[in-house]
GROMACS .gro file of C-alpha atoms in nm:
model
  143
    1UNK     CA    1  -5.387  -1.247   2.739
    2UNK     CA    2  -5.648  -1.058   2.719
    3UNK     CA    3  -5.939  -1.033   2.450
    4UNK     CA    4  -6.190  -0.800   2.379
    5UNK     CA    5  -6.481  -0.764   2.165
    6UNK     CA    6  -6.449  -0.833   1.782
    7UNK     CA    7  -6.643  -0.929   1.505
    8UNK     CA    8  -6.732  -1.262   1.460
    9UNK     CA    9  -6.869  -1.315   1.091
   10UNK     CA   10  -7.133  -1.647   1.042
   11UNK     CA   11  -6.902  -1.703   0.712
   12UNK     CA   12  -6.570  -1.598   0.609
   13UNK     CA   13  -6.494  -1.322   0.436
   14UNK     CA   14  -6.208  -1.358   0.231
   15UNK     CA   15  -5.912  -1.114   0.257
   16UNK     CA   16  -6.099  -0.948   0.549
   17UNK     CA   17  -5.955  -1.066   0.882
   18UNK     CA   18  -5.993  -0.914   1.198
   19UNK     CA   19  -5.679  -0.771   1.383
   20UNK     CA   20  -5.676  -1.044   1.682
   21UNK     CA   21  -5.531  -0.762   1.944
   22UNK     CA   22  -5.860  -0.513   1.916
   23UNK     CA   23  -6.155  -0.461   2.124
   24UNK     CA   24  -6.051  -0.457   2.491
   25UNK     CA   25  -6.134  -0.091   2.496
   26UNK     CA   26  -6.544  -0.198   2.405
   27UNK     CA   27  -6.490  -0.422   2.658
   28UNK     CA   28  -6.407  -0.242   2.975
   29UNK     CA   29  -6.571   0.033   2.869
   30UNK     CA   30  -6.922  -0.136   2.720
   31UNK     CA   31  -7.138  -0.004   2.986
   32UNK     CA   32  -7.038   0.387   2.901
   33UNK     CA   33  -7.010   0.304   2.539
   34UNK     CA   34  -7.394   0.178   2.598
   35UNK     CA   35  -7.464   0.442   2.826
   36UNK     CA   36  -7.361   0.678   2.499
   37UNK     CA   37  -7.547   0.488   2.232
   38UNK     CA   38  -7.900   0.461   2.413
   39UNK     CA   39  -7.872   0.906   2.438
   40UNK     CA   40  -7.800   0.861   2.075
   41UNK     CA   41  -8.121   0.636   2.017
   42UNK     CA   42  -7.859   0.382   1.856
   43UNK     CA   43  -7.883  -0.002   1.942
   44UNK     CA   44  -7.652  -0.057   2.246
   45UNK     CA   45  -7.306  -0.214   2.133
   46UNK     CA   46  -7.354  -0.457   2.386
   47UNK     CA   47  -7.657  -0.634   2.203
   48UNK     CA   48  -7.499  -0.731   1.907
   49UNK     CA   49  -7.301  -0.973   2.168
   50UNK     CA   50  -7.325  -1.302   2.115
   51UNK     CA   51  -7.106  -1.684   2.175
   52UNK     CA   52  -7.219  -2.006   2.033
   53UNK     CA   53  -7.391  -2.246   2.292
   54UNK     CA   54  -7.059  -2.522   2.190
   55UNK     CA   55  -6.773  -2.275   2.263
   56UNK     CA   56  -6.985  -2.165   2.621
   57UNK     CA   57  -6.993  -2.542   2.671
   58UNK     CA   58  -6.637  -2.615   2.573
   59UNK     CA   59  -6.518  -2.334   2.865
   60UNK     CA   60  -6.747  -2.516   3.075
   61UNK     CA   61  -6.554  -2.852   3.063
   62UNK     CA   62  -6.249  -2.656   3.107
   63UNK     CA   63  -6.353  -2.500   3.437
   64UNK     CA   64  -6.559  -2.890   3.562
   65UNK     CA   65  -6.932  -2.794   3.487
   66UNK     CA   66  -7.043  -3.052   3.244
   67UNK     CA   67  -7.323  -2.813   3.042
   68UNK     CA   68  -7.682  -2.875   2.954
   69UNK     CA   69  -7.641  -2.695   2.559
   70UNK     CA   70  -8.052  -2.698   2.569
   71UNK     CA   71  -7.988  -2.476   2.888
   72UNK     CA   72  -7.713  -2.234   2.705
   73UNK     CA   73  -7.841  -1.938   2.515
   74UNK     CA   74  -7.868  -1.971   2.142
   75UNK     CA   75  -7.626  -1.821   1.877
   76UNK     CA   76  -7.794  -1.480   1.765
   77UNK     CA   77  -7.608  -1.309   1.430
   78UNK     CA   78  -7.734  -0.977   1.346
   79UNK     CA   79  -7.749  -0.781   0.971
   80UNK     CA   80  -7.389  -0.595   0.970
   81UNK     CA   81  -7.639  -0.242   0.817
   82UNK     CA   82  -7.754  -0.220   1.163
   83UNK     CA   83  -7.386  -0.288   1.341
   84UNK     CA   84  -7.261  -0.025   1.096
   85UNK     CA   85  -7.552   0.209   1.234
   86UNK     CA   86  -7.454   0.208   1.563
   87UNK     CA   87  -7.051   0.223   1.484
   88UNK     CA   88  -7.060   0.503   1.259
   89UNK     CA   89  -7.358   0.635   1.534
   90UNK     CA   90  -7.051   0.643   1.818
   91UNK     CA   91  -6.780   0.742   1.594
   92UNK     CA   92  -6.955   1.023   1.477
   93UNK     CA   93  -6.998   1.150   1.829
   94UNK     CA   94  -6.700   1.046   1.967
   95UNK     CA   95  -6.494   1.257   1.683
   96UNK     CA   96  -6.729   1.554   1.849
   97UNK     CA   97  -6.723   1.504   2.163
   98UNK     CA   98  -6.403   1.283   2.245
   99UNK     CA   99  -6.459   1.340   2.669
  100UNK     CA  100  -6.784   1.200   2.668
  101UNK     CA  101  -6.632   0.812   2.740
  102UNK     CA  102  -6.284   0.724   2.884
  103UNK     CA  103  -5.971   0.647   2.691
  104UNK     CA  104  -6.161   0.812   2.359
  105UNK     CA  105  -5.906   0.738   2.129
  106UNK     CA  106  -5.888   0.360   2.226
  107UNK     CA  107  -6.269   0.302   2.191
  108UNK     CA  108  -6.251   0.523   1.850
  109UNK     CA  109  -5.972   0.280   1.699
  110UNK     CA  110  -6.201  -0.015   1.802
  111UNK     CA  111  -6.553   0.071   1.664
  112UNK     CA  112  -6.294   0.137   1.364
  113UNK     CA  113  -6.200  -0.184   1.317
  114UNK     CA  114  -6.561  -0.297   1.376
  115UNK     CA  115  -6.653  -0.083   1.101
  116UNK     CA  116  -6.416  -0.200   0.896
  117UNK     CA  117  -6.527  -0.566   0.908
  118UNK     CA  118  -6.900  -0.489   0.884
  119UNK     CA  119  -6.884  -0.280   0.556
  120UNK     CA  120  -6.728  -0.552   0.340
  121UNK     CA  121  -6.957  -0.854   0.535
  122UNK     CA  122  -7.275  -0.570   0.433
  123UNK     CA  123  -7.169  -0.617   0.055
  124UNK     CA  124  -7.170  -0.963   0.066
  125UNK     CA  125  -7.445  -1.013   0.302
  126UNK     CA  126  -7.264  -1.174   0.561
  127UNK     CA  127  -7.423  -1.174   0.968
  128UNK     CA  128  -7.272  -1.063   1.249
  129UNK     CA  129  -7.244  -1.090   1.601
  130UNK     CA  130  -6.920  -0.948   1.842
  131UNK     CA  131  -6.782  -1.208   2.055
  132UNK     CA  132  -6.459  -1.257   2.285
  133UNK     CA  133  -6.217  -1.572   2.291
  134UNK     CA  134  -6.275  -1.737   2.614
  135UNK     CA  135  -5.995  -1.896   2.797
  136UNK     CA  136  -5.821  -2.233   2.777
  137UNK     CA  137  -5.730  -2.436   3.074
  138UNK     CA  138  -5.461  -2.317   3.254
  139UNK     CA  139  -5.467  -1.977   3.118
  140UNK     CA  140  -5.554  -1.677   3.417
  141UNK     CA  141  -5.892  -1.608   3.349
  142UNK     CA  142  -5.921  -1.328   3.099
  143UNK     CA  143  -5.993  -0.907   3.241
   0.00000   0.00000   0.00000
């Protein structure tokens, strides 16, 4: 099953868990969403995307590649206020002009999920990034 972009927190946030089956519209339409963010003078959503080098290495090993951890990018963490600013700016724009992106109802739902998780993360000062699950050996690649 394909997974989309979802909020990954630097530490656990009691009582708040991301809904597993969200973020697909953000993944599939990230270029259009980033274009909209740039027009709105917001940080593009894709700039919040990051991966753990250990997760990347584990995935590459399932693909028959032995990576050098020093060659992989460091995991980046962001202030939740910055993510909220982008998510809320995009939500506001899409509620006024939904036809500015494909499948706006799905993108709005995914952005609302980001907002739902980042509100308590901001309150608790827990940093975040956007990420996605990588496929495991034997599963078809994620689209």
